[in-house]
CSV table of C-alpha atoms and ligand atoms in Angstrom, one decimal:
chain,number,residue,atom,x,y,z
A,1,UNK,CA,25.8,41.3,28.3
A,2,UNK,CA,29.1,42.6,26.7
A,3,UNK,CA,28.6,45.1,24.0
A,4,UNK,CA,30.0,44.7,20.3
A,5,UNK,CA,32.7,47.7,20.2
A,6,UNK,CA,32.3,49.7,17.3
A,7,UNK,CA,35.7,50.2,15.5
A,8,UNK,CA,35.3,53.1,14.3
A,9,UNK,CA,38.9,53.6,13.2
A,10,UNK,CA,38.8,50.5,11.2
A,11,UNK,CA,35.3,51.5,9.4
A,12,UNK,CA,36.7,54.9,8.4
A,13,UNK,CA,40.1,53.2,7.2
A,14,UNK,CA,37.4,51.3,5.1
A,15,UNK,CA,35.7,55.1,3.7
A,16,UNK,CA,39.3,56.5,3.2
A,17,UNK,CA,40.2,53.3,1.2
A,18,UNK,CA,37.1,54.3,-1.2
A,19,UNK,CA,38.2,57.8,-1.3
A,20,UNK,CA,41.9,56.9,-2.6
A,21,UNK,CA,40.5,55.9,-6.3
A,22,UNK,CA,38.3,58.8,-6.7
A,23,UNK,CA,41.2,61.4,-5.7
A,24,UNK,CA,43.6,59.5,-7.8
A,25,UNK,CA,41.1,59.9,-10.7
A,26,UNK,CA,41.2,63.4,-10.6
A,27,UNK,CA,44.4,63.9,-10.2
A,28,UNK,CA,44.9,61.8,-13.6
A,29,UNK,CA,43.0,64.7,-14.6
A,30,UNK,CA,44.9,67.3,-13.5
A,31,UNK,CA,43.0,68.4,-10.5
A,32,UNK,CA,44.3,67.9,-7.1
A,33,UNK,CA,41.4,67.9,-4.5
A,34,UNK,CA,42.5,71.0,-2.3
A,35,UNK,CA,41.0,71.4,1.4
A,36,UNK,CA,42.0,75.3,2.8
A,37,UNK,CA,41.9,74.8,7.0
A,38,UNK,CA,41.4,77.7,8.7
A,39,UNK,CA,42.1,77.7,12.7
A,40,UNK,CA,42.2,80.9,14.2
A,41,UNK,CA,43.8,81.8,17.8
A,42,UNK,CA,45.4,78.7,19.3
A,43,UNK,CA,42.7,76.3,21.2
A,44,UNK,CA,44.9,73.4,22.0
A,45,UNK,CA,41.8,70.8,20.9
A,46,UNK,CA,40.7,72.7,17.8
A,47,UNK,CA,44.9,72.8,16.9
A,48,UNK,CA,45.3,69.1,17.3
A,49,UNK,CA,41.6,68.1,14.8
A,50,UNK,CA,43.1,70.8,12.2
A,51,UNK,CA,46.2,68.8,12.4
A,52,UNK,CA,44.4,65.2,12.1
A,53,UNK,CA,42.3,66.6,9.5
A,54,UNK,CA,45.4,67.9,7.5
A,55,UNK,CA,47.2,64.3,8.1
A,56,UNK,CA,44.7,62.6,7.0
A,57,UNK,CA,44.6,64.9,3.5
A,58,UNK,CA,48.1,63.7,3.1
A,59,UNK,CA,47.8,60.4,3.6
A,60,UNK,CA,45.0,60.6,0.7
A,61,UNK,CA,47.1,62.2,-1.8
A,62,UNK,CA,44.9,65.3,-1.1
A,63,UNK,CA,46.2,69.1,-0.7
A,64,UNK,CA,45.9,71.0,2.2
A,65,UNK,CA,46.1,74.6,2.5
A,66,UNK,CA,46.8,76.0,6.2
A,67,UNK,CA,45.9,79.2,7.4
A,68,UNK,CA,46.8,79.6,11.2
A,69,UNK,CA,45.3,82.8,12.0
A,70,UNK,CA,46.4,85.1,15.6
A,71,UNK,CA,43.1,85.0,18.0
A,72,UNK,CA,43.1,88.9,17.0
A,73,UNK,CA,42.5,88.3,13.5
A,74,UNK,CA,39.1,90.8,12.6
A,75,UNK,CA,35.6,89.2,11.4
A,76,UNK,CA,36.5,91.5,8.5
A,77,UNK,CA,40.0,89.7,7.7
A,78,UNK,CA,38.4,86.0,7.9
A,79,UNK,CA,35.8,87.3,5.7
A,80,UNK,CA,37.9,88.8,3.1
A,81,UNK,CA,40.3,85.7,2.9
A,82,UNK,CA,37.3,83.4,2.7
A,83,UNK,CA,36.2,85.2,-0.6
A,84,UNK,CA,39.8,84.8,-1.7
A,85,UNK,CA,39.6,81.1,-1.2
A,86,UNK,CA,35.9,81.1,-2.7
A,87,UNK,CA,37.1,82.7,-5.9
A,88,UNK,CA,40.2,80.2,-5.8
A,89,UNK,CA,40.0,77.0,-8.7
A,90,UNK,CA,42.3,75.1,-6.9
A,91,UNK,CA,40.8,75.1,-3.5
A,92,UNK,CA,37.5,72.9,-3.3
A,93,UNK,CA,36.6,73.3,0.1
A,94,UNK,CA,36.9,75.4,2.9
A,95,UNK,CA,37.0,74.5,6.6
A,96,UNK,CA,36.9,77.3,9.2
A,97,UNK,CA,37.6,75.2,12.7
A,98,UNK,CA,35.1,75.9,15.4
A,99,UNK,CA,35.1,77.5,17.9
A,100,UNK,CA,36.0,80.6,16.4
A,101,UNK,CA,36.9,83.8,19.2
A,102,UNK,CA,34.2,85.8,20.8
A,103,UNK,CA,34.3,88.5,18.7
A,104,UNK,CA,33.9,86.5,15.1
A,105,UNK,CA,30.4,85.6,14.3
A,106,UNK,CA,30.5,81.8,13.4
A,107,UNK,CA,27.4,82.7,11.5
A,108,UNK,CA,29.1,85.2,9.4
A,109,UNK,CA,31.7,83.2,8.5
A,110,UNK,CA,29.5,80.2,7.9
A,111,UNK,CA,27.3,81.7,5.5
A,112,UNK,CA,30.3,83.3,3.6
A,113,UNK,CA,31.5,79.9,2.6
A,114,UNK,CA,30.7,79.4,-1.1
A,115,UNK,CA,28.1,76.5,-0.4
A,116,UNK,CA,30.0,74.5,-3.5
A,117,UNK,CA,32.9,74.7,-1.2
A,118,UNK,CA,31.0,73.8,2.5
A,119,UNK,CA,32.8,70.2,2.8
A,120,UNK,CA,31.5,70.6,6.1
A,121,UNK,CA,28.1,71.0,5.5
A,122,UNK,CA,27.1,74.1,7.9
A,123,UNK,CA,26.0,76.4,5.4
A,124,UNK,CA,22.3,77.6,5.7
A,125,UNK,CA,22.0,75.8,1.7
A,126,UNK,CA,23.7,72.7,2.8
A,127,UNK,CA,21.4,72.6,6.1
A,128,UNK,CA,18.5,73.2,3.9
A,129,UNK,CA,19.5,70.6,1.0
A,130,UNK,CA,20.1,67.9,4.3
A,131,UNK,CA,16.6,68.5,5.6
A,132,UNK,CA,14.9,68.5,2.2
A,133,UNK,CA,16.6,65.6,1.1
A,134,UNK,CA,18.8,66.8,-1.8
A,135,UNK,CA,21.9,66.2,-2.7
A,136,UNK,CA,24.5,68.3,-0.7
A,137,UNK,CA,27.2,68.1,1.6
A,138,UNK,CA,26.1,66.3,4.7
A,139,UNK,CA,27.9,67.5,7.8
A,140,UNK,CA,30.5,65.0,8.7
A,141,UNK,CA,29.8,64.0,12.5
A,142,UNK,CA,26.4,62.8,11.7
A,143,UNK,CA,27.1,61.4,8.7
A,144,UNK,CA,29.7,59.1,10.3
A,145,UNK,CA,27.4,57.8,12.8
A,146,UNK,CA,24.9,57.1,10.3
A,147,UNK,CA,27.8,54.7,8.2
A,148,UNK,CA,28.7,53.2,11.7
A,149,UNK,CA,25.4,52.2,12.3
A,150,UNK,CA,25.2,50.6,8.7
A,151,UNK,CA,28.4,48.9,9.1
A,152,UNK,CA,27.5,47.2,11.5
A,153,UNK,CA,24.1,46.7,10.7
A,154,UNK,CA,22.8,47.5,13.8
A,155,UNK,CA,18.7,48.0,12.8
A,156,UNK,CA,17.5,51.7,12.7
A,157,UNK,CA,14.1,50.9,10.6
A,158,UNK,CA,11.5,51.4,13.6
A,159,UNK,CA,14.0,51.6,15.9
A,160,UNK,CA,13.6,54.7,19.1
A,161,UNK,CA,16.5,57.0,18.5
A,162,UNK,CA,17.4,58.8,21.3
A,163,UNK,CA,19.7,62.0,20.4
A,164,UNK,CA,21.3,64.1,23.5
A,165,UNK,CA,22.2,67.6,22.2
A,166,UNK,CA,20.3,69.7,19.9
A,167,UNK,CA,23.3,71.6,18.2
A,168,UNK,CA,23.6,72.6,14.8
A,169,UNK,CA,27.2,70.8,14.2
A,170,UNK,CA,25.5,67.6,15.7
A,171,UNK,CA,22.5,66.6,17.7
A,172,UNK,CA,19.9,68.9,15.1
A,173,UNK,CA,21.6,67.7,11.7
A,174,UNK,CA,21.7,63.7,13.5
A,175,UNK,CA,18.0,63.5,14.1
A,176,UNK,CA,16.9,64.8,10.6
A,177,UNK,CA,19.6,62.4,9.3
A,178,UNK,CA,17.8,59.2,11.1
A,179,UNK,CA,14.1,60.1,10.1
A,180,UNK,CA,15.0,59.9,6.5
A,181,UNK,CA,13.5,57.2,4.8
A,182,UNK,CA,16.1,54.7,4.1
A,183,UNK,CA,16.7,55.1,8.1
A,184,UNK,CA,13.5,55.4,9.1
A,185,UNK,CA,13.9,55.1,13.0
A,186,UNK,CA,12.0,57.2,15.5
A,187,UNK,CA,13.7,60.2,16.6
A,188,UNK,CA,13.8,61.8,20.3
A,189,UNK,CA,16.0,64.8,21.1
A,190,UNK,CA,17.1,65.6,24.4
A,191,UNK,CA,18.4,69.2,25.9
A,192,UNK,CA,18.8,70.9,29.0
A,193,UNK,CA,15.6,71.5,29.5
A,194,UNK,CA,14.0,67.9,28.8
A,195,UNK,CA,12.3,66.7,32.0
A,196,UNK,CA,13.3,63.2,33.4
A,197,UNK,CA,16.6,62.8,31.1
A,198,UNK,CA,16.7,58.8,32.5
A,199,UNK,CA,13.4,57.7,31.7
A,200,UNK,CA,13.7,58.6,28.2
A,201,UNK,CA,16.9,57.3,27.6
A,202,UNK,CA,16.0,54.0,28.7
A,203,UNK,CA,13.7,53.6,26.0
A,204,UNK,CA,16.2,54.1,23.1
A,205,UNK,CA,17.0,51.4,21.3
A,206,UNK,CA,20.1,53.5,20.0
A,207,UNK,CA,21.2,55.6,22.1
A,208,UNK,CA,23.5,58.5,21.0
A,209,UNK,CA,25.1,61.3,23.3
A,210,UNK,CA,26.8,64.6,21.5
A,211,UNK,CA,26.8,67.2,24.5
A,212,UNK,CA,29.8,67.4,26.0
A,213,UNK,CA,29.7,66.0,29.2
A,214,UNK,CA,32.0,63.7,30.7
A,215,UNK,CA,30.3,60.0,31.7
A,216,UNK,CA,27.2,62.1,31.6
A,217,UNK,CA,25.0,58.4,30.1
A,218,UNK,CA,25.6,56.5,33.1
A,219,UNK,CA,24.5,52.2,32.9
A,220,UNK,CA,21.3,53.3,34.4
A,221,UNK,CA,20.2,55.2,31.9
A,222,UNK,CA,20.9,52.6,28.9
A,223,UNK,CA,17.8,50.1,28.1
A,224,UNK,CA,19.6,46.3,27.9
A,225,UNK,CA,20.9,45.5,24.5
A,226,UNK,CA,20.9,49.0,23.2
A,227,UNK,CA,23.5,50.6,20.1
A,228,UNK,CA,25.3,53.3,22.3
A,229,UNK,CA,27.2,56.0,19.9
A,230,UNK,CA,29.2,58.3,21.9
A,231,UNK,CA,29.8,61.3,19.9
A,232,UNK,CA,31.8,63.6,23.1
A,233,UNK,CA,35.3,64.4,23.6
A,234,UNK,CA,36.1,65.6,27.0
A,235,UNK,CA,39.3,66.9,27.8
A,236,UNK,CA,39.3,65.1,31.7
A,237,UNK,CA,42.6,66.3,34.2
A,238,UNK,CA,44.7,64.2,35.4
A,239,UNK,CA,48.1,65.0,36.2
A,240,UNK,CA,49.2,61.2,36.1
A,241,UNK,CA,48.1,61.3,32.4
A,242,UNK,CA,50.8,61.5,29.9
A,243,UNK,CA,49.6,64.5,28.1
A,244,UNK,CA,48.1,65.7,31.9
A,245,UNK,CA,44.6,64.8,30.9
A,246,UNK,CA,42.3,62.1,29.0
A,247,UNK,CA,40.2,61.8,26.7
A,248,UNK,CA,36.8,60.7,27.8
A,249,UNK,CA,33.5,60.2,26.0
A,250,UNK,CA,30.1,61.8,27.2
A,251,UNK,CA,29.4,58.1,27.8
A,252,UNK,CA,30.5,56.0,31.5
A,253,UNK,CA,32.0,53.5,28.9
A,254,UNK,CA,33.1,50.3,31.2
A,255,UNK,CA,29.6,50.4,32.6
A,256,UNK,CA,27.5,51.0,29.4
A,257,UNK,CA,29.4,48.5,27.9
A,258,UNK,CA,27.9,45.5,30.2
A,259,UNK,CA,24.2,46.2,29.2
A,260,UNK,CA,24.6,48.1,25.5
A,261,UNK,CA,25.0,45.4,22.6
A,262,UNK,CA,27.1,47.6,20.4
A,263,UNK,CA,28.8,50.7,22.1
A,264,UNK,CA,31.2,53.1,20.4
A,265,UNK,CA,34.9,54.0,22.4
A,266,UNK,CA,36.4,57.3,22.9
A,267,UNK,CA,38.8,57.6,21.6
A,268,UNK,CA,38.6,55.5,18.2
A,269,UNK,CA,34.5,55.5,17.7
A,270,UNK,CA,33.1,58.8,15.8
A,271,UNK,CA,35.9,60.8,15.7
A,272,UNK,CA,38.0,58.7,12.8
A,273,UNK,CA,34.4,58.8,11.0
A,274,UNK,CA,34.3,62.3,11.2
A,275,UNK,CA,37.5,63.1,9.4
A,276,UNK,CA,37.3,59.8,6.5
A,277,UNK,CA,33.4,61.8,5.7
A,278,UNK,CA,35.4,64.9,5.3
A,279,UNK,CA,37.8,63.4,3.1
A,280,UNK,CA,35.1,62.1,1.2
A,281,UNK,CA,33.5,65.6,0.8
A,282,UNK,CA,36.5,66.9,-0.1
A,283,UNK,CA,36.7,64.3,-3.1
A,284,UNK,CA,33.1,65.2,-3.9
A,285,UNK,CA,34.0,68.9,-4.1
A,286,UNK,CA,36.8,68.6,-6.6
A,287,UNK,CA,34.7,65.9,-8.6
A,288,UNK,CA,31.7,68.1,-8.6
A,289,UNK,CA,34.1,71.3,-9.6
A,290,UNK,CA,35.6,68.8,-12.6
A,291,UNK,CA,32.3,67.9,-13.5
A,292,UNK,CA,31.0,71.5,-14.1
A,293,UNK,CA,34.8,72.4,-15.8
A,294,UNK,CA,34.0,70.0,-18.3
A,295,UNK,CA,30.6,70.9,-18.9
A,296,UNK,CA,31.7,74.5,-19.0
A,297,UNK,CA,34.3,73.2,-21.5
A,298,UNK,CA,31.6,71.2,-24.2
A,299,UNK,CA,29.0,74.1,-24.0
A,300,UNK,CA,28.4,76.1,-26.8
A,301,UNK,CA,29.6,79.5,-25.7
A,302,UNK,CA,32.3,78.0,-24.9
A,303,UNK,CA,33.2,75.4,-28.0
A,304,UNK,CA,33.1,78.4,-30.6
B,1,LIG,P1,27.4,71.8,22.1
B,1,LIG,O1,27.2,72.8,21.0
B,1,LIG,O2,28.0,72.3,23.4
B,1,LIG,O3,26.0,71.2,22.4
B,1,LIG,C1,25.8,70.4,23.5
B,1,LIG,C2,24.3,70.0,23.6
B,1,LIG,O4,24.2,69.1,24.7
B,1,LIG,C3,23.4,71.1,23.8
B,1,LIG,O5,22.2,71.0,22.9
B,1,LIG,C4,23.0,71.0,25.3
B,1,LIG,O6,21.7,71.4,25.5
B,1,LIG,C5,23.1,69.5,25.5
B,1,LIG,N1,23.4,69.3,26.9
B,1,LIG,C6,24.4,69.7,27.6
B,1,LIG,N2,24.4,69.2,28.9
B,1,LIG,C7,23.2,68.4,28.9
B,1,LIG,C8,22.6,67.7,30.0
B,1,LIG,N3,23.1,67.6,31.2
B,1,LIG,N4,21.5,67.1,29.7
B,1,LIG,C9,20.9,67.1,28.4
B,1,LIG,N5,21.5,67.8,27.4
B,1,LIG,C10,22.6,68.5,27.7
B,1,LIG,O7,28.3,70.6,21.7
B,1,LIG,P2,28.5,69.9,20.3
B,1,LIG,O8,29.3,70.8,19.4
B,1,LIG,O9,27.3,69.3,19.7
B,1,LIG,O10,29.5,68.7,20.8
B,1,LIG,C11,29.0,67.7,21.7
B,1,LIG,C12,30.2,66.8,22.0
B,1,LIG,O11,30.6,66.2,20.9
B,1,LIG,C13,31.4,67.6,22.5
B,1,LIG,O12,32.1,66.8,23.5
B,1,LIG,C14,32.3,67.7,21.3
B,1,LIG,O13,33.7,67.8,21.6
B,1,LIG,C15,32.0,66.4,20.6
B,1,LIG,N6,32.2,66.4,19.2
B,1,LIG,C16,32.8,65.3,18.7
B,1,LIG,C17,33.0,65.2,17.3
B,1,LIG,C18,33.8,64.0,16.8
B,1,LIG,O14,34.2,64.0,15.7
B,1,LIG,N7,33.9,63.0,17.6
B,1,LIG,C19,32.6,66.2,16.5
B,1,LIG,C20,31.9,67.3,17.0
B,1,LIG,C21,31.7,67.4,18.4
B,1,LIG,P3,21.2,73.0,25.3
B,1,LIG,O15,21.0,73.1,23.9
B,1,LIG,O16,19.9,73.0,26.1
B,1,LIG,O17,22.2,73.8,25.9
């Protein structure tokens, strides 16, 4: 078998197509959907997703507002320019880039986000909306594999998910995204400390690998005719490469790609998803900030 590849740069083309109408709806309105990026110190990955992130904006007719912070910025000085931001009408989300230097607490920071603002859906309310099944920001990695796998229609009802990686950005939101109802497959989630990683892999019908590994999923751990979705991006050396390195999934990709039906490439699979959902939050921030204007605007204290 020769797997289906997933095009995931064409399927978020298709997401930033729908977003184009809704931001050019608001801006009729007056209101220019504003994204503040904040990277702080100067990781050379983290630098070059702000910049996608902030091209992307652009391309959208969105606003961006960059902060590039020294790696000795304080906790207290993120802090104190995310309230800024929070109290700000014309931003309507905030995005702090992760990793953030050893001596700022991600949590910190996280929670400080205005949750009306948390485009990227890591705030403890936006967690807790996701697994209750409210409306919220979903988290933009997971919610991109999800519209993959509808795209292409690849089955999920019954299916035997298999999720590598239990972190928050990924592997934990993932899972709880795929036992919802209208997904309804079967969820398995693997870490470090699962015994026999092989033997439970084989048994996923989609098979989808977030921890950071290089080639980690090798062909013998894919079950024939499985949906691979390769959610790493590994920086792999190689001084022959242009840039002095590649970028390789967590996935052994030419292998995989002879027994998986549908398999997702790195790069071009989940990372253009990830940045046309964040686009689409951002549009749903601003709408959801005109929404409550208005309704600000016709209520009584207001109308007198
Ligand atoms: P992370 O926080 O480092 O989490 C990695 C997870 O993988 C952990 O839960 C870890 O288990 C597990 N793990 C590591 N090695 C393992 C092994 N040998 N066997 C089984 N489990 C193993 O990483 P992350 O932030 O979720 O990111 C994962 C990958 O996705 C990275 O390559 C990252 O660059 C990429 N990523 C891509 C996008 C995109 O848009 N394409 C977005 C976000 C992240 P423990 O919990 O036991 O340590």
């Amino acid at each position: 078998m020769s797997a289906i590849i997933i095009d995931g740069k064409a399927i978020s083309l298709k997401v930033r197509e729908e977003v184009r109408p809704r931001a050019a709806g608001l801006r009729a309105r007056g209101i220019i959907p504003c994204l503040a990026v904040i990277l702080v110190g100067e990781d050379p990955a983290s630098l070059s997703y702000v910049t996608a992130k902030e091209k992307a904006l652009a391309e959208a007719e969105m606003a961006s507002r960059d902060f590039r912070l020294p790696a000795s910025t304080t906790e207290k000085e993120l802090l104190t320019l995310i309230n800024r931001l929070n109290a700000d009408v014309n931003v309507h989300g905030i995005l702090v880039q992760l990793p953030l230097p050893a001596h700022i607490s991600e949590e910190r920071v996280i929670t400080a986000i205005d949750p009306q603002k948390d485009v990227d859906g890591f705030h403890p309310v936006s967690v807790g909306n996701m697994v209750l099944g409210r409306p919220g920001f979903l988290p933009c990695t997971p919610h991109g594999v999800l519209v993959l796998l509808r795209e292409l229609k690849i089955p999920t009802a019954g299916a035997h998910a298999v999720v590598l990686g239990r972190s928050n950005i990924v592997g934990k939101p993932l899972a709880n995204l795929l036992t919802r109802r209208d997904v309804n497959a079967t969820v398995t989630i693997c870490h470090t400390g699962t015994k026999d990683l092989s033997a439970i892999t084989r048994q996923a019908d989609i098979l989808i690998a977030a921890v950071g590994r290089a080639g980690l999923v090798t062909a013998d751990m894919v079950k024939e005719g499985a949906a691979v979705i390769d959610v790493g991006v590994n920086r792999v050396t190689d001084p022959s490469a242009k840039k002095g390195y590649w970028l390789r999934g967590d996935v052994d990709y030419e292998a995989v790609a002879e027994k998986a039906a549908y398999i997702t490439p790195v790069p071009g699979g989940v990372g253009p998803m990830t940045i046309a959902m964040l686009l689409q939050n951002v549009v749903e921030a601003a709408e959801r900030f005109a929404e409550s204007r208005g309704r600000f605007a016709g209520s009584a204290e207001f109308s007198c």
